[in-house]
PDB file of C-alpha atoms and ligand atoms in Angstrom:
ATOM      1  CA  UNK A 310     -68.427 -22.704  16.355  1.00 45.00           C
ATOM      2  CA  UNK A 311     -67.626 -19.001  16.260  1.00 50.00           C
ATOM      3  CA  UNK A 312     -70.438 -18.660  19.229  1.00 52.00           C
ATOM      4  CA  UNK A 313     -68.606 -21.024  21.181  1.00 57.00           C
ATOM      5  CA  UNK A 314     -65.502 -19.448  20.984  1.00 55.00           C
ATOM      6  CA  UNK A 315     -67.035 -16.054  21.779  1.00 57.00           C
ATOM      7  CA  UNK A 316     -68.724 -18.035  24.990  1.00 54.00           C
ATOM      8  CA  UNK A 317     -65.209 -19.191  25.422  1.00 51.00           C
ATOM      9  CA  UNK A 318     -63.628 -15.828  25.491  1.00 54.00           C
ATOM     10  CA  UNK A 319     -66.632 -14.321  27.602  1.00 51.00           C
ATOM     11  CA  UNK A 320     -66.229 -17.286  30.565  1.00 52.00           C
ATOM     12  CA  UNK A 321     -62.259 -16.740  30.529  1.00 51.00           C
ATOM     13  CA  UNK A 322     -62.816 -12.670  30.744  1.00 51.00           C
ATOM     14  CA  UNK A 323     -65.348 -13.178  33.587  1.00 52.00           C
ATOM     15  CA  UNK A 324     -62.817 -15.232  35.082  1.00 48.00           C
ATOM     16  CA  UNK A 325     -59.898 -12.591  35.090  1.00 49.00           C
ATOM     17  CA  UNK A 326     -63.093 -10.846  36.645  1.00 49.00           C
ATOM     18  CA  UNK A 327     -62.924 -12.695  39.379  1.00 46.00           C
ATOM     19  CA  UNK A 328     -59.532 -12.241  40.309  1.00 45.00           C
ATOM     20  CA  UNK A 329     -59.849  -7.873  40.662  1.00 43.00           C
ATOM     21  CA  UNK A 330     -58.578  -6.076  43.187  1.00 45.00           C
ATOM     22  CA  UNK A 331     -61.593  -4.819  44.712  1.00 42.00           C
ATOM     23  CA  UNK A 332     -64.478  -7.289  45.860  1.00 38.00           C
ATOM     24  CA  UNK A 333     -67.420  -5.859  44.259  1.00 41.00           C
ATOM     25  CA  UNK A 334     -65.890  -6.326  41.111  1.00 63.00           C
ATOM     26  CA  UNK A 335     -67.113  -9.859  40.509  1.00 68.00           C
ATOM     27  CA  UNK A 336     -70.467  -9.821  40.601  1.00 70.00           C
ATOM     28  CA  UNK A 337     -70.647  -6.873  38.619  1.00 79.00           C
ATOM     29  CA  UNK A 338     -68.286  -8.040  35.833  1.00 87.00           C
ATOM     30  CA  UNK A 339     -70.212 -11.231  35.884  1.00 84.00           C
ATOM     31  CA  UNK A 340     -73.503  -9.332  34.860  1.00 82.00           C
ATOM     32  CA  UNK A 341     -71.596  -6.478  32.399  1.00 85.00           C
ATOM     33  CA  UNK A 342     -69.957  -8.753  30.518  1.00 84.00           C
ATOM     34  CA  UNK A 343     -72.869 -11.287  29.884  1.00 80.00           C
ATOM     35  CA  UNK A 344     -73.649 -11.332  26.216  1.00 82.00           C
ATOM     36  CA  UNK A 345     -77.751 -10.834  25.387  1.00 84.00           C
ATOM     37  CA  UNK A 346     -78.869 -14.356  25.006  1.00 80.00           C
ATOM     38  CA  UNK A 347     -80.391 -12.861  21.624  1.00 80.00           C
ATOM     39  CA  UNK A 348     -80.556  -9.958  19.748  1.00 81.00           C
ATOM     40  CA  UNK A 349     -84.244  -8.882  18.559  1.00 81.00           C
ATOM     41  CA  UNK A 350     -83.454  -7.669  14.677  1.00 77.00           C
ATOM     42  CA  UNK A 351     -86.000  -5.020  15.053  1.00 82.00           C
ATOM     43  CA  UNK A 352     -84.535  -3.594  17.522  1.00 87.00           C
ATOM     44  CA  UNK A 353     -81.492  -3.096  15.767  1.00 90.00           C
ATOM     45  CA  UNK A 354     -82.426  -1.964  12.626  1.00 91.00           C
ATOM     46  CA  UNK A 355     -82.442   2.092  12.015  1.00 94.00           C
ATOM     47  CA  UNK A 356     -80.341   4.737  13.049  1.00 96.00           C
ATOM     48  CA  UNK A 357     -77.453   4.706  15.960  1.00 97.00           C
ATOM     49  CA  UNK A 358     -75.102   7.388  17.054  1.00 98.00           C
ATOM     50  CA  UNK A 359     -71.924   6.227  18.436  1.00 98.00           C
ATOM     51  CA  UNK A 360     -71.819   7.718  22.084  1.00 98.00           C
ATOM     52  CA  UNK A 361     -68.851   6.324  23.444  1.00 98.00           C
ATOM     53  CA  UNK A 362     -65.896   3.889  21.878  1.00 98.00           C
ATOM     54  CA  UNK A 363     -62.843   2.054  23.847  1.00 98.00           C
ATOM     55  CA  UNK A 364     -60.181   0.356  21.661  1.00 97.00           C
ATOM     56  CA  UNK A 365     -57.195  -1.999  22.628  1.00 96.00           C
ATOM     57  CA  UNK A 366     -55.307  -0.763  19.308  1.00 93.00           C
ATOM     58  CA  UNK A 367     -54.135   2.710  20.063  1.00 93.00           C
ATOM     59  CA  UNK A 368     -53.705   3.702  17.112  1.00 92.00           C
ATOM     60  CA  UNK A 369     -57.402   3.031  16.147  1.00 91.00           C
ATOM     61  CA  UNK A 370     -58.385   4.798  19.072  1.00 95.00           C
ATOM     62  CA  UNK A 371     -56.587   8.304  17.467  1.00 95.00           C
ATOM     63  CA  UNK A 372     -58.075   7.751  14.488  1.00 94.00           C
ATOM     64  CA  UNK A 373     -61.941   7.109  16.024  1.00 96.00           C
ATOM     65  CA  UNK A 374     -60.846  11.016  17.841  1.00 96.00           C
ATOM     66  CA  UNK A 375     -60.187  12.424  14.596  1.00 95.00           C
ATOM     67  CA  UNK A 376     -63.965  11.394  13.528  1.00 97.00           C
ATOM     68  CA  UNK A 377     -66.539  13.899  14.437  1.00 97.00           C
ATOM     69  CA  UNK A 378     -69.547  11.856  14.360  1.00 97.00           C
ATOM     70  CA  UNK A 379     -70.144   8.176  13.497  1.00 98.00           C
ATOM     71  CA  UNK A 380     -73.767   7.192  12.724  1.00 98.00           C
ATOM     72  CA  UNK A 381     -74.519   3.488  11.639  1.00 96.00           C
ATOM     73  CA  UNK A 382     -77.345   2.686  10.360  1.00 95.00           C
ATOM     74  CA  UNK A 383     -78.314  -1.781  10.659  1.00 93.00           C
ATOM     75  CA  UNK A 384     -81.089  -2.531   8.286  1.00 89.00           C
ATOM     76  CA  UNK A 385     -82.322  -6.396   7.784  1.00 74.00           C
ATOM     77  CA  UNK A 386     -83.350  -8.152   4.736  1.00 67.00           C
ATOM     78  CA  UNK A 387     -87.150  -9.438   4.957  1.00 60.00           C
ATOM     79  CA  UNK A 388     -86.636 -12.865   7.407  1.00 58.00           C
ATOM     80  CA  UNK A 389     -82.550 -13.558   7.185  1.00 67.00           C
ATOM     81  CA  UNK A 390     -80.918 -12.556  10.184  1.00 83.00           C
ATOM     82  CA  UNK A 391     -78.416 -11.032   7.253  1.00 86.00           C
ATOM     83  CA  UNK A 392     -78.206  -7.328   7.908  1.00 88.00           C
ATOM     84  CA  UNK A 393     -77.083  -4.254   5.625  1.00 91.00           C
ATOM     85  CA  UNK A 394     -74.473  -2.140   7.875  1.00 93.00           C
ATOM     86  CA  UNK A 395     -73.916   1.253   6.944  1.00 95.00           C
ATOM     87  CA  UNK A 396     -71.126   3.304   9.093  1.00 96.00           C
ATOM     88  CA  UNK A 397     -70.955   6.675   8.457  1.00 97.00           C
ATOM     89  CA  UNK A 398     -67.976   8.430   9.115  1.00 97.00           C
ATOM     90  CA  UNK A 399     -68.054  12.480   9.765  1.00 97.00           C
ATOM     91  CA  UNK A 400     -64.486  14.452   9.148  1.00 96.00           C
ATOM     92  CA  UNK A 401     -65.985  18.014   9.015  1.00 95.00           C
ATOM     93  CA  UNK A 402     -68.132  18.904   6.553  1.00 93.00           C
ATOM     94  CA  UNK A 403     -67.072  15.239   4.896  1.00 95.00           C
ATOM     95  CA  UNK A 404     -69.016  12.399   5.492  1.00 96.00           C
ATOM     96  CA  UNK A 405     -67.782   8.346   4.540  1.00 95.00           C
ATOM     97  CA  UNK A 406     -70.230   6.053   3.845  1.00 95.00           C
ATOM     98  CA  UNK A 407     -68.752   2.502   4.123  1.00 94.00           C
ATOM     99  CA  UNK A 408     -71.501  -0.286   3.529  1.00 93.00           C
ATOM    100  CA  UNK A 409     -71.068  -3.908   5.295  1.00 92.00           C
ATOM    101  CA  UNK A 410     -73.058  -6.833   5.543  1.00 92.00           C
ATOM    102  CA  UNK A 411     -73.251  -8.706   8.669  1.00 92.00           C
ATOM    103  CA  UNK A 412     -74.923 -11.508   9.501  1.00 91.00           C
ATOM    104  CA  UNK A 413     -76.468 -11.716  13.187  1.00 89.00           C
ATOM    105  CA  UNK A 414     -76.942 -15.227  15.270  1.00 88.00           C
ATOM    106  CA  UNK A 415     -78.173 -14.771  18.187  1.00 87.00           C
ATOM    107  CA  UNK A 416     -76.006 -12.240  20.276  1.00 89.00           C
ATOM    108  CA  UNK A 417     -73.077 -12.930  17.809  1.00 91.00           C
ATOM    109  CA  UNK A 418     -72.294 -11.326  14.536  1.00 91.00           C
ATOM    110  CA  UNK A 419     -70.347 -11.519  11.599  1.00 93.00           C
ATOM    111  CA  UNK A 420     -68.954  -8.727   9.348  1.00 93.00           C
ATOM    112  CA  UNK A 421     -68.696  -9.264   5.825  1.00 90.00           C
ATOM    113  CA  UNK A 422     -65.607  -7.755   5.064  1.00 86.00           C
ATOM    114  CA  UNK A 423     -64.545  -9.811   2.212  1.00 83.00           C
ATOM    115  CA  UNK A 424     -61.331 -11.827   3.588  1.00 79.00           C
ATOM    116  CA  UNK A 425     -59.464  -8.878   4.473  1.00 83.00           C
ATOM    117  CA  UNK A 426     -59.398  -9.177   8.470  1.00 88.00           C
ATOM    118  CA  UNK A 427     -61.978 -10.774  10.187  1.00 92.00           C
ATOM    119  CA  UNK A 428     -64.387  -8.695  12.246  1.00 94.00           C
ATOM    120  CA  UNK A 429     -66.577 -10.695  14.864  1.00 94.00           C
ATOM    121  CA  UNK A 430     -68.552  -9.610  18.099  1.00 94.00           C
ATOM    122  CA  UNK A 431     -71.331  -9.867  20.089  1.00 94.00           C
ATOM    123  CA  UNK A 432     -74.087  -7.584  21.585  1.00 94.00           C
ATOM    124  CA  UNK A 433     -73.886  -7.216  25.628  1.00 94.00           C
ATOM    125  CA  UNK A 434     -76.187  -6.618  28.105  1.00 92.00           C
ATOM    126  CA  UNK A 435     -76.762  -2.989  29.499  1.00 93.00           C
ATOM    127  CA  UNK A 436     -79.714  -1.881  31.390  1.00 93.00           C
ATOM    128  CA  UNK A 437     -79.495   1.751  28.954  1.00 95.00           C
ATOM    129  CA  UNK A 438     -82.837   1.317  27.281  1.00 95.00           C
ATOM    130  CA  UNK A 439     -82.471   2.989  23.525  1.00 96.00           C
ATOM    131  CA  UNK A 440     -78.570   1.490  23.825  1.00 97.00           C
ATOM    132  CA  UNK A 441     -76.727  -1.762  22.367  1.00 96.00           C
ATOM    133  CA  UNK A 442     -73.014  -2.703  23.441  1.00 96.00           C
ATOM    134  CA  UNK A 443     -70.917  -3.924  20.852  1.00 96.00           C
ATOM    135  CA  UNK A 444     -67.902  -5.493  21.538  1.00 96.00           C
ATOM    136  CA  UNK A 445     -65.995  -6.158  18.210  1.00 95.00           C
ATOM    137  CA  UNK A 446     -62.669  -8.485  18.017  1.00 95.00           C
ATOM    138  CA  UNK A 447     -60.726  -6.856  14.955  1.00 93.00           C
ATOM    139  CA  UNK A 448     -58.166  -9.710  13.652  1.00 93.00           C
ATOM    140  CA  UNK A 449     -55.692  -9.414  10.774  1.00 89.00           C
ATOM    141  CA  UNK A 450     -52.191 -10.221  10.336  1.00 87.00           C
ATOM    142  CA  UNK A 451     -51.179  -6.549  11.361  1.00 84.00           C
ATOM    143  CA  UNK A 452     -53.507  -6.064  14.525  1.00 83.00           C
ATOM    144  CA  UNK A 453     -55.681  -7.835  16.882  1.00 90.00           C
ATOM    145  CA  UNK A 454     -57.770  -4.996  18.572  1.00 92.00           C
ATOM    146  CA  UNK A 455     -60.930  -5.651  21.018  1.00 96.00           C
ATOM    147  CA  UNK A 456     -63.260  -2.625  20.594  1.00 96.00           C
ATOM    148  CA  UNK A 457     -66.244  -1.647  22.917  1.00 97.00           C
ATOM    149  CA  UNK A 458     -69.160   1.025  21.379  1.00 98.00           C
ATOM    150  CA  UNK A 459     -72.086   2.173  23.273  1.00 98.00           C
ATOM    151  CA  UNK A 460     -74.587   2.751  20.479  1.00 98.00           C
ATOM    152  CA  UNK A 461     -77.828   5.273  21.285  1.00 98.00           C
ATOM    153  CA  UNK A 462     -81.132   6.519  19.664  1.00 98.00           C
ATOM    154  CA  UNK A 463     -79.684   9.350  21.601  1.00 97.00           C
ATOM    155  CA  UNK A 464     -76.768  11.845  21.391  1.00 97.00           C
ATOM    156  CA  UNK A 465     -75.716  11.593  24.917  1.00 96.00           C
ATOM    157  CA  UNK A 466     -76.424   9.029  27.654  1.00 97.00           C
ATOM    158  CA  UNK A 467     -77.282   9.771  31.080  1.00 97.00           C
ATOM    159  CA  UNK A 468     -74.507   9.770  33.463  1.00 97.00           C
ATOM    160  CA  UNK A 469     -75.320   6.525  35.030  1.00 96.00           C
ATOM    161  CA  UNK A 470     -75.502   4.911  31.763  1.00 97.00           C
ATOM    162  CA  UNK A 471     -72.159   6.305  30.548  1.00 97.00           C
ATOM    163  CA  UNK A 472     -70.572   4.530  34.100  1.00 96.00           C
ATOM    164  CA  UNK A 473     -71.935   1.519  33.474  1.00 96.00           C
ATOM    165  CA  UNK A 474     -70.142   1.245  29.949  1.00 97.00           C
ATOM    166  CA  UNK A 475     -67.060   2.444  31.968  1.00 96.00           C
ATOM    167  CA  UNK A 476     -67.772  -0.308  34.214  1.00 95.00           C
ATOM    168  CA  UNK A 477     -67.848  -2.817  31.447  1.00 95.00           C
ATOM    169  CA  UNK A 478     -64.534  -1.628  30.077  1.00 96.00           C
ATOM    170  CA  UNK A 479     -63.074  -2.344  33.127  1.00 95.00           C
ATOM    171  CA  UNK A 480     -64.278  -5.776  33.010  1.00 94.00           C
ATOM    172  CA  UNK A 481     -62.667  -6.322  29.645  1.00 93.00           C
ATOM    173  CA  UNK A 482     -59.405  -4.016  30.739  1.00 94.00           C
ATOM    174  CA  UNK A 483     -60.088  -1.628  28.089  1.00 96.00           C
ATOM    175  CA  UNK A 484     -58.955   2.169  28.349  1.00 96.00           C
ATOM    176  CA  UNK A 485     -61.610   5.092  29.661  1.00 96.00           C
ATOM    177  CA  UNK A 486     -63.596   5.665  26.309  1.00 97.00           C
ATOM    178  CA  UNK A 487     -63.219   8.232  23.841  1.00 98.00           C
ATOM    179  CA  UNK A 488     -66.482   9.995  23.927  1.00 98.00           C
ATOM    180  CA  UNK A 489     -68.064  11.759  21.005  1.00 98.00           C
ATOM    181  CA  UNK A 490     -69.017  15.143  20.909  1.00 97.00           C
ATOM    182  CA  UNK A 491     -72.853  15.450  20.630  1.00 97.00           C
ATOM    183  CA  UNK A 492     -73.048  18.744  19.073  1.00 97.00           C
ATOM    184  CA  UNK A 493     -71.251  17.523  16.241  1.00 97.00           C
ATOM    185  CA  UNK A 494     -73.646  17.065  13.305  1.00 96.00           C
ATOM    186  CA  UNK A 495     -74.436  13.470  12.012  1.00 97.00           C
ATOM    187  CA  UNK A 496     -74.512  12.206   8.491  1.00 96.00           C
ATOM    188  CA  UNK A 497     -77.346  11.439   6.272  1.00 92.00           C
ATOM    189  CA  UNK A 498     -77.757   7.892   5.929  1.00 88.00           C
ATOM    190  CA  UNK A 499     -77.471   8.213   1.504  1.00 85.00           C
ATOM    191  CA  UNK A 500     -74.784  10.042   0.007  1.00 83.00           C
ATOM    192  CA  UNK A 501     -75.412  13.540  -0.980  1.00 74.00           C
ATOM    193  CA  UNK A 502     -73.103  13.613  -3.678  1.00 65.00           C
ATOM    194  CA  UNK A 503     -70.157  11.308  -5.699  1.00 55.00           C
ATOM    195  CA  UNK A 504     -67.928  10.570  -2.936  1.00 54.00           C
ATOM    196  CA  UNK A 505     -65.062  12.967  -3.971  1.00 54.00           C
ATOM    197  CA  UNK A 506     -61.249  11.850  -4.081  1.00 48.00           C
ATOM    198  CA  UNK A 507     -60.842  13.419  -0.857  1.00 50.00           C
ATOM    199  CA  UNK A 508     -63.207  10.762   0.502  1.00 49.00           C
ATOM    200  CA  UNK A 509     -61.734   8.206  -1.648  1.00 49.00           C
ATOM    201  CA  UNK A 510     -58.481   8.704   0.020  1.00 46.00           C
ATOM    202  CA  UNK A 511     -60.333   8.981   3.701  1.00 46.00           C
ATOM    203  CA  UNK A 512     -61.504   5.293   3.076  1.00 47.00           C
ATOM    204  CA  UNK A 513     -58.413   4.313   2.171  1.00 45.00           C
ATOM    205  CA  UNK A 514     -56.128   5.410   4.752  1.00 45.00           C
ATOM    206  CA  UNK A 515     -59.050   4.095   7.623  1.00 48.00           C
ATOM    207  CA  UNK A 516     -59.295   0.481   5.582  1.00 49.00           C
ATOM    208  CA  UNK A 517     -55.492   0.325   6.191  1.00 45.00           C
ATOM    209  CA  UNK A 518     -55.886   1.245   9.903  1.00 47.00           C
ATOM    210  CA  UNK A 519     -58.315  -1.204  10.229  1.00 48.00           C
ATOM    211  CA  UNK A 520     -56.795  -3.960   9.071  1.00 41.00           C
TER     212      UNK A 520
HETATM  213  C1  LIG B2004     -87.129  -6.710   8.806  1.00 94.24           C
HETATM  214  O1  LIG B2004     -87.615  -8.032   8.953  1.00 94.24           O
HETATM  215  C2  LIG B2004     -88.957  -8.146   9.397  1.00 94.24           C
HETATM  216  C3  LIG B2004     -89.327  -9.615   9.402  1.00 94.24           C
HETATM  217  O2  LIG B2004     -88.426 -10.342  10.185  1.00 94.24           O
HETATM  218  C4  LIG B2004     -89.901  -7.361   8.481  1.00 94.24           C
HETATM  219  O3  LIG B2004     -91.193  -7.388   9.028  1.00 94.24           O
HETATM  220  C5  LIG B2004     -89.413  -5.925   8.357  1.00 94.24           C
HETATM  221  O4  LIG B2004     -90.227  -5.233   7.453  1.00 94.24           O
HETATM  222  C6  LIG B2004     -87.979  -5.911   7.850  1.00 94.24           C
HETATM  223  N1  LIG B2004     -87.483  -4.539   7.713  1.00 94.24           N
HETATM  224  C7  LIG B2004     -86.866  -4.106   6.622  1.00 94.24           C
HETATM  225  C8  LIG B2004     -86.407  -2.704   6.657  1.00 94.24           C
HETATM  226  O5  LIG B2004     -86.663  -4.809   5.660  1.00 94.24           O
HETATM  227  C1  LIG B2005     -76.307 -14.738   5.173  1.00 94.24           C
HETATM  228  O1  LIG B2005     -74.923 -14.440   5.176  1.00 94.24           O
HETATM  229  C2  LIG B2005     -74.102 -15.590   5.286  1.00 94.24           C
HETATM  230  C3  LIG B2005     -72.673 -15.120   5.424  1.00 94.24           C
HETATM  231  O2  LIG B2005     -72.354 -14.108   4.510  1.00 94.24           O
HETATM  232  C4  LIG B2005     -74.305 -16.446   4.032  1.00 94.24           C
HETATM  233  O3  LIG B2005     -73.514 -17.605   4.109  1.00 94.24           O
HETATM  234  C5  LIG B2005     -75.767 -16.826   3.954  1.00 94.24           C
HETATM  235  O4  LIG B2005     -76.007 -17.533   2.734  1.00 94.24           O
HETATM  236  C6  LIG B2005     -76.665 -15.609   3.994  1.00 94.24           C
HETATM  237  N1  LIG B2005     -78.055 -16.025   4.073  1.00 94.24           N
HETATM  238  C7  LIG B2005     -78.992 -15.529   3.302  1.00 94.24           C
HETATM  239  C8  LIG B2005     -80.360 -16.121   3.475  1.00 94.24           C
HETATM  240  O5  LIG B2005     -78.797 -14.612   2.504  1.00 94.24           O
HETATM  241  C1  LIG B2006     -74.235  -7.359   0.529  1.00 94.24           C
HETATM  242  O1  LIG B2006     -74.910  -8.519   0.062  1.00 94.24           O
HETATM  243  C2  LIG B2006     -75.623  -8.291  -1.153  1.00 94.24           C
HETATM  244  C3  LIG B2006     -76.415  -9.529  -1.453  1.00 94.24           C
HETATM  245  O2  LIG B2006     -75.635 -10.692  -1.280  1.00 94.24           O
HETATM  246  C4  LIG B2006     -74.627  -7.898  -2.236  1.00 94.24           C
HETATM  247  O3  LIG B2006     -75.319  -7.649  -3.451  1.00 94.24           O
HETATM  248  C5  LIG B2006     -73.865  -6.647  -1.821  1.00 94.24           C
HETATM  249  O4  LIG B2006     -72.886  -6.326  -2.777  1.00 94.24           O
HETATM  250  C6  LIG B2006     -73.217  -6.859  -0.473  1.00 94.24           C
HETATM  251  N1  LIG B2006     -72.659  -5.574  -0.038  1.00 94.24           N
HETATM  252  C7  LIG B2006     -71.449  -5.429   0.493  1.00 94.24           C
HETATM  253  C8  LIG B2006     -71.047  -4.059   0.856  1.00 94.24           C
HETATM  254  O5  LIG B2006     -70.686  -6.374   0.656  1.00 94.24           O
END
């Protein structure tokens, strides 16, 4: 059902494609916006810096500038195609752990986030080999945000790479992308200490913004 929809949305968006103002925009929209017809678990699981994110809520996109680093880490659970997600969220020398579970079909998947908003999305082509495109549709009754994230074993990209996900936000009409800094420091994946009230109140304030 929810994999139709997201078809839905993907055929309408490759639609608007088709309309651009420049002619070589179809056929390139048509191919940047094509969802991967399935998503190899392996592949996911382990450790991913966020390179690059592009949000239609603007005030999600100043609070993914005031992070310094964002690692996630996907790990699966033996044959389900139910995955631990673990984002971790770097303000200085303070780093937010904030554990989902998510549940992958095919290039679709599912965030567990308990009935608060509903977090959905699927994984998109891109021709960046140690990379995976997210696009994540953020609904509650506040917001409705679409989010891109280009995802890397890497720090940084390669130029080419980094216009191609430019490329694809075009396609979807999303703004130029906030790009991390790659000499910030990442997070470990485990805690190093008792997240402190400081963090505590971090979490808070970014579980408000996101839903
Ligand atoms: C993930 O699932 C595969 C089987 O589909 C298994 O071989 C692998 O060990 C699992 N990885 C983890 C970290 O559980
Ligand atoms: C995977 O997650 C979905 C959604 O949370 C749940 O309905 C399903 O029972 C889970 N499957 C397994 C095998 O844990
Ligand atoms: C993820 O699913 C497992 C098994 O169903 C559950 O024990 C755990 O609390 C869930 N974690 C989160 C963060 O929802």
């Amino acid at each position: 059902m929810s994999t139709h929809r997201d078809m839905f949305a993907v055929y309408a968006i490759a639609l608007l494609c088709l309309v651009p103002a420049s002619r070589s925009s179809p056929l390139v929209c048509e191919k940047l916006v094509h969802p991967l017809d399935q998503m190899d678990p392996h592949r996911l699981e382990g450790r991913w810096a966020l390179v690059a994110g592009s949000l239609s809520h603007l005030p999600s996109t100043e609070a993914l500038r005031l992070r310094d680093s964002i690692t996630m880490y996907f790990s699966n659970s033996s044959e389900t195609s139910n995955f631990s997600y673990t984002q971790i969220n770097r303000f200085g020398d303070q780093c937010q752990h904030l554990p989902y579970n998510i549940t992958v079909e095919g290039s679709t998947f599912t965030f567990d986030v308990r009935n608060r908003f509903e977090l959905t999305g699927a994984f998109l082509s891109t021709s960046c080999p140690d990379c995976v495109v997210m696009r994540w549709v953020v609904k509650s009754k506040r917001r409705q945000s679409v989010d891109m994230y280009l995802l890397s074993r890497r720090r940084e990209v390669e130029q080419r790479e980094m216009e191609e996900f430019r490329a694809q936000l075009k396609c979807y009409q999303l703004p130029a992308p906030v790009v991390m800094d790659s000499t910030k420091e990442l997070c470990p994946e485990q805690p190093q200490s008792q997240p402190t009230a400081a963090a505590a109140q971090i979490e808070e304030t970014t579980e408000e913004q996101k839903s």
